Structures are given as structure tokens and as C-alpha cells.
Amino acid sequence: MALILDLVLQGAQMLLVVAIAPLVLGITRKVKARLLARVGAPLIQPYRDIWKLMHKEAVLAHNASWLYRTAPYCIFAVTWIAAALIPTYATDLLFSWSADLIALVALLGTARFALALAGMDVGTAFGGIGSSREMMIASLAEPAMLLIVFTVALVAGTTQLSAVATLFSTASIGLRVSLGLALFALIFVGIAENARIPIDNPATHLELTMVHEAMVLEYSGRHLAMIEAAAAVKLVLYFSLIACLFVPFGMATGDKGPAALALGLVAYLVKISVLAVLLPIAETSVAKMRVFRYPIFLGGAFAAAALAVFLLFVSRGF
């Protein structure tokens, strides 16, 4: 009976991150439209778009290989696995032992690699430009992400997400400058990884500015639906990671009773909703930057994460 309950709770978390991903995307678009004095699309519009794309015929280029056809499913599956491993409403679930920060970075790198290969597969100019820019962003974002992992590991003594969330929500960690710097770096990395302003504008198709859209410009039908769904899940992934590492309060840590689980679910949805509202507010306050200024933006994230690690070493007398 206990095993069945654990499977149900783990399955609920896996379905939760996929179910709310289009809604989170809809909230960000709605808030951004309101800030720009527009009505905006309904909150459920991303669900309609994915449903419509799933029922359209997929048009493929004549020189598209098997990689181009299988990449969308691989990207969605890997992103879904990574998002489902992050504790949302409860810790110590059935697959919590595999929810490791370093494994999470590896899964995200796998999805990025598959998307870049798919962008170059048909040999279009846009795909090559987008893939090269994506790899440039990855080369700057991944070192910063690893330093964030090291910061959290030095504070918590582990890279296992469930253990980190339990420790941060129950122990007296207190306010630490190093964790604040790590949060700052993670926000910058999340903006870059999700192709948001100022790194990229998901609503544009200008060849001089687009990164993610350039790689998926040739996709259509169910393949495009998988990529759009994976992008929405990836946004939820970073929101969940911020909530798990830096705002873990409200999660069901020890008690797995109905009241604790309900409180954890409500707290998680509130935290995700707040982040979904704050993101477009930040986007509308800055402008899209030039491609050659990306290293400055992500260099700030790397410097903040490196300083967080340095402060922890100094505080421990190393």
C-alpha cells in the first residue's frame, strides 16, 4: 500500500509540471500584454495552440534525417524528466534519490544539444545561426550553473534536491550572502536558458535577434507542438528550481498527510504564479541586448556564482 501511495505521489508530480506549463506561459503572456496596454490572449491559449499543432500535419524538408524527426520527442522527454525530478509540493518522493543538481545540469545539456543538432540538420541559414548562438549561450551559462550547484552543495552538504529543500526549510540556515548571489546568478541563467528578454525575444522572428526561434523555424505540426511544450516545461523547471532551493517553505517534508500535501500544493502553485507574474514585469523594464553583449550578461552571473563560492570558502577558513 505504501508503495502504491509513493507511486501516486510521484506520478502526480510528473503530471503537475506538464499540466501547469502552458498555463504558466499563458500567465506571463497575459501580464506582459497588460503591461503593454493590450488585452492579450486568454490564459488557456497555449493549451489551444499545442492542441491545434498536435492535429496538424508535420511538413518535413526533403533532406531532413531521422535526427530531425526524433529530436522534438527527445527534447520534450528529457526536459520533462528534469522538471519532474525537482521537488514541488513534497520532498522524499519515490524518485527523490535521482534528483541531483549535477544530473539536472546534464539533462538540460542533453536537451540543448539535441535542439542545436536539429537546428543544423536541414542546413538552413537560420538554423545554423540559432544553433551557434545557442552553443555560445550554453558555454557561458553552464559554468555559472555549475558554480551555483557548488554553492548550494557547500551550504547544504549535498547536491540531492530533496535533501537540500528539507534542510533549507527546516534548519536554521539564516540569510546568507552566498545564497543571495547564487539566486541572482540562477535568475540570470534561467533568463538566458529560456530565451527571454534581454537575451532573446520569444515573440520575434527577426533573423538578427532570434536564437530559439531560429532553430525551430522549420518545424511544424506535432513536432513543433513537442518543442513548444518542452519550452513551457523548461520555464516551469527553472521556476520550480528557484522555489525548491531558495523558497522551499510550505513543502511537505516529513508528514505526507492530506493536509500537508494540500498545503504544499497550494504553496507551490502560489510561488510559481508569483514568479510567472514577476518575469514579464522584469522583461518590460529592459530592452533586448545585442548578441555581442551576451557574455557581459552571463559573465555577471558567473562572477556572482564564483563570488558566492569564494565567500563560503573564506567563511570556513580555507
Short mmCIF file of C-alpha atoms in Angstrom, two decimals:
data_model
loop_
_atom_site.label_atom_id
_atom_site.label_comp_id
_atom_site.label_asym_id
_atom_site.label_seq_id
_atom_site.Cartn_x
_atom_site.Cartn_y
_atom_site.Cartn_z
CA MET A 1 0.00 0.00 0.00
CA ALA A 2 2.84 2.38 0.85
CA LEU A 3 4.49 1.69 -2.50
CA ILE A 4 1.26 2.45 -4.34
CA LEU A 5 0.93 5.74 -2.44
CA ASP A 6 4.52 6.66 -3.31
CA LEU A 7 3.88 5.90 -6.97
CA VAL A 8 0.73 8.03 -6.94
CA LEU A 9 2.53 11.00 -5.33
CA GLN A 10 5.45 10.74 -7.76
CA GLY A 11 3.11 10.39 -10.74
CA ALA A 12 1.14 13.41 -9.56
CA GLN A 13 4.30 15.49 -9.52
CA MET A 14 5.23 14.33 -13.02
CA LEU A 15 1.78 15.24 -14.34
CA LEU A 16 1.68 18.51 -12.41
CA VAL A 17 4.70 20.10 -14.11
CA VAL A 18 3.33 19.24 -17.56
CA ALA A 19 -0.24 20.27 -16.77
CA ILE A 20 0.61 23.74 -15.48
CA ALA A 21 3.38 24.54 -18.00
CA PRO A 22 1.10 26.06 -20.70
CA LEU A 23 -0.85 27.93 -18.01
CA VAL A 24 2.35 29.48 -16.64
CA LEU A 25 3.26 30.54 -20.17
CA GLY A 26 -0.23 31.99 -20.58
CA ILE A 27 0.13 33.99 -17.36
CA THR A 28 3.43 35.51 -18.48
CA ARG A 29 1.95 36.48 -21.85
CA LYS A 30 -1.21 37.91 -20.29
CA VAL A 31 0.68 40.02 -17.75
CA LYS A 32 3.08 41.27 -20.41
CA ALA A 33 0.17 42.24 -22.68
CA ARG A 34 -1.49 44.13 -19.84
CA LEU A 35 1.74 45.99 -19.10
CA LEU A 36 1.88 46.99 -22.77
CA ALA A 37 -1.73 48.26 -22.64
CA ARG A 38 -3.10 45.36 -24.68
CA VAL A 39 -5.83 42.87 -23.85
CA GLY A 40 -3.74 39.83 -24.65
CA ALA A 41 -4.71 36.25 -25.40
CA PRO A 42 -6.66 34.13 -22.90
CA LEU A 43 -4.70 32.28 -20.23
CA ILE A 44 -5.55 28.94 -21.84
CA GLN A 45 -4.32 30.00 -25.30
CA PRO A 46 -1.08 27.95 -25.04
CA TYR A 47 -3.20 24.82 -24.45
CA ARG A 48 -5.18 25.61 -27.60
CA ASP A 49 -2.03 26.23 -29.63
CA ILE A 50 -0.44 22.93 -28.61
CA TRP A 51 -3.70 21.05 -29.23
CA LYS A 52 -4.04 22.62 -32.68
CA LEU A 53 -0.44 21.86 -33.62
CA MET A 54 -0.82 18.24 -32.48
CA HIS A 55 -3.61 17.77 -35.06
CA LYS A 56 -1.76 19.40 -37.95
CA GLU A 57 0.34 17.54 -40.47
CA ALA A 58 4.09 17.74 -39.92
CA VAL A 59 5.86 19.10 -43.02
CA LEU A 60 9.45 17.89 -43.33
CA ALA A 61 12.28 19.07 -45.55
CA HIS A 62 13.45 16.63 -48.19
CA ASN A 63 16.94 16.40 -46.69
CA ALA A 64 15.74 16.01 -43.08
CA SER A 65 17.29 13.00 -41.37
CA TRP A 66 15.99 10.77 -38.58
CA LEU A 67 17.61 13.15 -36.09
CA TYR A 68 15.35 15.99 -37.20
CA ARG A 69 12.24 13.85 -36.72
CA THR A 70 13.17 12.36 -33.35
CA ALA A 71 14.75 15.45 -31.74
CA PRO A 72 11.43 17.06 -30.63
CA TYR A 73 10.39 13.94 -28.73
CA CYS A 74 13.84 13.61 -27.16
CA ILE A 75 13.86 17.28 -26.13
CA PHE A 76 10.42 17.03 -24.55
CA ALA A 77 11.16 13.75 -22.77
CA VAL A 78 14.47 14.92 -21.29
CA THR A 79 13.05 18.28 -20.22
CA TRP A 80 10.02 16.58 -18.66
CA ILE A 81 12.23 14.17 -16.71
CA ALA A 82 14.40 17.02 -15.44
CA ALA A 83 11.37 19.07 -14.37
CA ALA A 84 9.65 16.08 -12.74
CA LEU A 85 12.70 15.31 -10.58
CA ILE A 86 12.64 18.70 -8.86
CA PRO A 87 10.60 18.59 -5.61
CA THR A 88 7.46 20.69 -5.99
CA TYR A 89 4.84 20.14 -3.28
CA ALA A 90 6.66 17.45 -1.25
CA THR A 91 10.13 16.06 -0.64
CA ASP A 92 11.37 12.49 -0.31
CA LEU A 93 9.20 11.11 -3.09
CA LEU A 94 9.87 7.77 -4.75
CA PHE A 95 12.44 9.05 -7.26
CA SER A 96 13.98 11.69 -4.99
CA TRP A 97 17.25 9.75 -4.86
CA SER A 98 17.83 10.60 -8.56
CA ALA A 99 17.00 14.31 -8.21
CA ASP A 100 20.59 15.52 -8.20
CA LEU A 101 21.63 19.02 -9.23
CA ILE A 102 24.54 17.79 -11.35
CA ALA A 103 22.27 15.28 -13.09
CA LEU A 104 19.83 18.13 -13.73
CA VAL A 105 22.54 20.16 -15.47
CA ALA A 106 23.42 17.12 -17.57
CA LEU A 107 19.79 16.57 -18.62
CA LEU A 108 19.41 20.20 -19.64
CA GLY A 109 22.63 19.97 -21.62
CA THR A 110 21.33 16.88 -23.42
CA ALA A 111 18.14 18.66 -24.48
CA ARG A 112 20.11 21.69 -25.63
CA PHE A 113 22.50 19.52 -27.64
CA ALA A 114 19.63 17.73 -29.39
CA LEU A 115 17.93 21.04 -30.24
CA ALA A 116 21.14 22.51 -31.67
CA LEU A 117 21.73 19.42 -33.83
CA ALA A 118 18.14 19.54 -35.08
CA GLY A 119 18.56 23.22 -35.98
CA MET A 120 21.58 22.44 -38.16
CA ASP A 121 20.19 19.21 -39.66
CA VAL A 122 18.29 20.67 -42.64
CA GLY A 123 21.12 23.07 -43.48
CA THR A 124 19.21 26.38 -43.40
CA ALA A 125 20.97 29.63 -42.60
CA PHE A 126 18.57 30.44 -39.76
CA GLY A 127 19.10 27.04 -38.13
CA GLY A 128 22.86 27.40 -38.23
CA ILE A 129 22.74 30.91 -36.76
CA GLY A 130 20.39 29.85 -33.97
CA SER A 131 22.43 26.75 -33.12
CA SER A 132 25.71 28.66 -32.98
CA ARG A 133 24.17 31.31 -30.73
CA GLU A 134 22.63 28.64 -28.53
CA MET A 135 26.01 26.97 -28.06
CA MET A 136 27.61 30.31 -27.26
CA ILE A 137 24.98 30.95 -24.58
CA ALA A 138 25.42 27.39 -23.24
CA SER A 139 29.19 27.83 -22.98
CA LEU A 140 28.60 30.86 -20.78
CA ALA A 141 25.60 29.63 -18.79
CA GLU A 142 26.74 26.12 -17.85
CA PRO A 143 29.86 27.19 -15.89
CA ALA A 144 27.71 29.64 -13.92
CA MET A 145 25.14 26.89 -13.31
CA LEU A 146 27.81 24.54 -12.00
CA LEU A 147 29.10 27.20 -9.61
CA ILE A 148 25.54 27.65 -8.35
CA VAL A 149 25.47 23.90 -7.73
CA PHE A 150 28.76 24.11 -5.82
CA THR A 151 27.40 26.97 -3.70
CA VAL A 152 24.30 25.04 -2.70
CA ALA A 153 26.36 21.90 -2.10
CA LEU A 154 28.78 23.74 0.19
CA VAL A 155 25.91 25.13 2.27
CA ALA A 156 23.75 22.00 2.39
CA GLY A 157 26.48 19.37 2.20
CA THR A 158 24.73 17.57 -0.66
CA THR A 159 23.55 18.08 -4.25
CA GLN A 160 20.40 15.98 -3.75
CA LEU A 161 17.49 18.35 -4.26
CA SER A 162 15.10 16.72 -1.84
CA ALA A 163 17.67 16.83 0.97
CA VAL A 164 18.54 20.45 0.15
CA ALA A 165 14.87 21.51 0.24
CA THR A 166 14.30 19.70 3.53
CA LEU A 167 17.38 21.26 5.11
CA PHE A 168 16.65 24.79 3.93
CA SER A 169 13.01 24.64 5.04
CA THR A 170 13.59 23.13 8.48
CA ALA A 171 17.12 24.05 9.57
CA SER A 172 18.22 27.49 10.73
CA ILE A 173 20.32 28.33 7.68
CA GLY A 174 19.56 32.02 8.01
CA LEU A 175 20.19 34.75 5.47
CA ARG A 176 23.45 34.17 3.63
CA VAL A 177 25.10 36.50 1.15
CA SER A 178 26.36 33.49 -0.78
CA LEU A 179 22.84 32.14 -1.31
CA GLY A 180 21.66 35.59 -2.41
CA LEU A 181 24.43 35.71 -5.01
CA ALA A 182 23.54 32.19 -6.13
CA LEU A 183 19.89 33.22 -6.55
CA PHE A 184 20.98 36.24 -8.58
CA ALA A 185 23.09 34.02 -10.82
CA LEU A 186 20.34 31.41 -11.20
CA ILE A 187 17.84 34.07 -12.33
CA PHE A 188 20.26 35.29 -14.98
CA VAL A 189 20.96 31.75 -16.16
CA GLY A 190 17.25 30.96 -16.24
CA ILE A 191 16.52 34.02 -18.38
CA ALA A 192 19.22 33.00 -20.85
CA GLU A 193 18.25 29.33 -20.93
CA ASN A 194 14.57 30.13 -21.56
CA ALA A 195 15.37 32.62 -24.34
CA ARG A 196 13.72 35.54 -22.58
CA ILE A 197 14.44 39.27 -22.81
CA PRO A 198 17.14 40.65 -22.75
CA ILE A 199 18.85 37.59 -24.25
CA ASP A 200 16.13 36.66 -26.72
CA ASN A 201 12.58 37.69 -27.55
CA PRO A 202 10.27 34.66 -27.91
CA ALA A 203 7.72 36.79 -29.80
CA THR A 204 10.01 37.87 -32.65
CA HIS A 205 11.17 36.27 -35.89
CA LEU A 206 13.81 38.80 -36.88
CA GLU A 207 16.91 36.97 -38.10
CA LEU A 208 19.27 39.42 -36.38
CA THR A 209 17.89 38.77 -32.91
CA MET A 210 16.25 35.34 -32.63
CA VAL A 211 18.03 32.38 -31.05
CA HIS A 212 15.49 29.71 -30.07
CA GLU A 213 13.04 30.55 -32.85
CA ALA A 214 15.78 30.25 -35.46
CA MET A 215 16.42 26.62 -34.55
CA VAL A 216 12.75 25.60 -34.68
CA LEU A 217 11.72 27.75 -37.65
CA GLU A 218 11.41 24.73 -39.98
CA TYR A 219 9.31 22.65 -37.59
CA SER A 220 5.54 22.29 -37.91
CA GLY A 221 2.66 20.13 -36.71
CA ARG A 222 3.21 17.69 -33.87
CA HIS A 223 6.98 18.26 -33.93
CA LEU A 224 6.52 21.96 -33.23
CA ALA A 225 3.94 21.10 -30.55
CA MET A 226 6.52 18.96 -28.74
CA ILE A 227 9.12 21.74 -28.88
CA GLU A 228 6.67 24.38 -27.67
CA ALA A 229 5.54 22.11 -24.84
CA ALA A 230 9.18 21.43 -23.90
CA ALA A 231 9.88 25.19 -23.81
CA ALA A 232 6.92 25.71 -21.46
CA VAL A 233 8.04 22.83 -19.22
CA LYS A 234 11.58 24.25 -19.15
CA LEU A 235 10.23 27.56 -17.85
CA VAL A 236 8.37 25.69 -15.11
CA LEU A 237 11.58 23.77 -14.40
CA TYR A 238 13.53 26.92 -13.58
CA PHE A 239 10.65 28.35 -11.56
CA SER A 240 10.47 25.08 -9.61
CA LEU A 241 14.24 25.10 -9.07
CA ILE A 242 14.15 28.63 -7.65
CA ALA A 243 11.22 27.69 -5.41
CA CYS A 244 12.89 24.47 -4.27
CA LEU A 245 16.31 25.92 -3.47
CA PHE A 246 15.52 29.40 -2.20
CA VAL A 247 11.82 29.40 -1.20
CA PRO A 248 11.19 25.81 -0.02
CA PHE A 249 8.70 26.84 2.66
CA GLY A 250 5.32 25.15 2.64
CA MET A 251 6.54 21.87 1.15
CA ALA A 252 5.51 18.62 2.79
CA THR A 253 8.83 17.41 4.19
CA GLY A 254 8.13 14.80 6.86
CA ASP A 255 4.38 14.44 7.13
CA LYS A 256 2.73 13.11 3.96
CA GLY A 257 -0.82 13.51 5.22
CA PRO A 258 -3.59 15.03 3.08
CA ALA A 259 -3.41 18.39 4.86
CA ALA A 260 0.37 18.69 4.44
CA LEU A 261 0.19 17.66 0.77
CA ALA A 262 -2.63 20.11 0.08
CA LEU A 263 -0.69 22.91 1.77
CA GLY A 264 2.41 22.01 -0.24
CA LEU A 265 0.45 22.02 -3.49
CA VAL A 266 -1.14 25.40 -2.78
CA ALA A 267 2.19 26.88 -1.71
CA TYR A 268 3.88 25.59 -4.87
CA LEU A 269 1.18 27.00 -7.16
CA VAL A 270 1.35 30.36 -5.40
CA LYS A 271 5.14 30.53 -5.76
CA ILE A 272 5.01 29.58 -9.44
CA SER A 273 2.26 32.15 -10.09
CA VAL A 274 4.27 34.91 -8.39
CA LEU A 275 7.33 34.10 -10.48
CA ALA A 276 5.19 33.97 -13.64
CA VAL A 277 3.97 37.50 -12.87
CA LEU A 278 7.41 38.89 -11.96
CA LEU A 279 9.06 37.63 -15.16
CA PRO A 280 7.11 39.81 -17.65
CA ILE A 281 7.41 42.79 -15.30
CA ALA A 282 11.19 42.45 -15.48
CA GLU A 283 11.08 41.89 -19.25
CA THR A 284 9.13 45.04 -19.97
CA SER A 285 11.58 47.14 -17.94
CA VAL A 286 14.64 46.26 -20.05
CA ALA A 287 15.47 46.19 -23.75
CA LYS A 288 16.73 43.37 -25.93
CA MET A 289 20.53 43.46 -25.94
CA ARG A 290 22.86 42.81 -28.84
CA VAL A 291 24.31 39.36 -29.37
CA PHE A 292 27.84 40.56 -28.64
CA ARG A 293 26.73 41.71 -25.19
CA TYR A 294 25.60 38.24 -24.09
CA PRO A 295 28.98 37.48 -22.46
CA ILE A 296 28.60 40.58 -20.27
CA PHE A 297 25.15 39.48 -19.09
CA LEU A 298 26.12 35.88 -18.36
CA GLY A 299 29.54 36.95 -17.15
CA GLY A 300 27.75 38.76 -14.35
CA ALA A 301 26.00 35.52 -13.40
CA PHE A 302 29.32 33.65 -13.43
CA ALA A 303 31.00 36.34 -11.33
CA ALA A 304 28.17 36.30 -8.78
CA ALA A 305 28.27 32.50 -8.51
CA ALA A 306 32.07 32.50 -8.25
CA LEU A 307 31.92 35.14 -5.53
CA ALA A 308 29.36 33.04 -3.64
CA VAL A 309 31.71 30.05 -3.68
CA PHE A 310 34.65 32.25 -2.64
CA LEU A 311 32.72 33.70 0.31
CA LEU A 312 31.82 30.23 1.53
CA PHE A 313 35.45 29.12 1.38
CA VAL A 314 36.59 32.24 3.22
CA SER A 315 33.91 31.84 5.91
CA ARG A 316 35.10 28.30 6.55
CA GLY A 317 38.75 29.30 6.85
CA PHE A 318 40.06 27.68 3.69
#
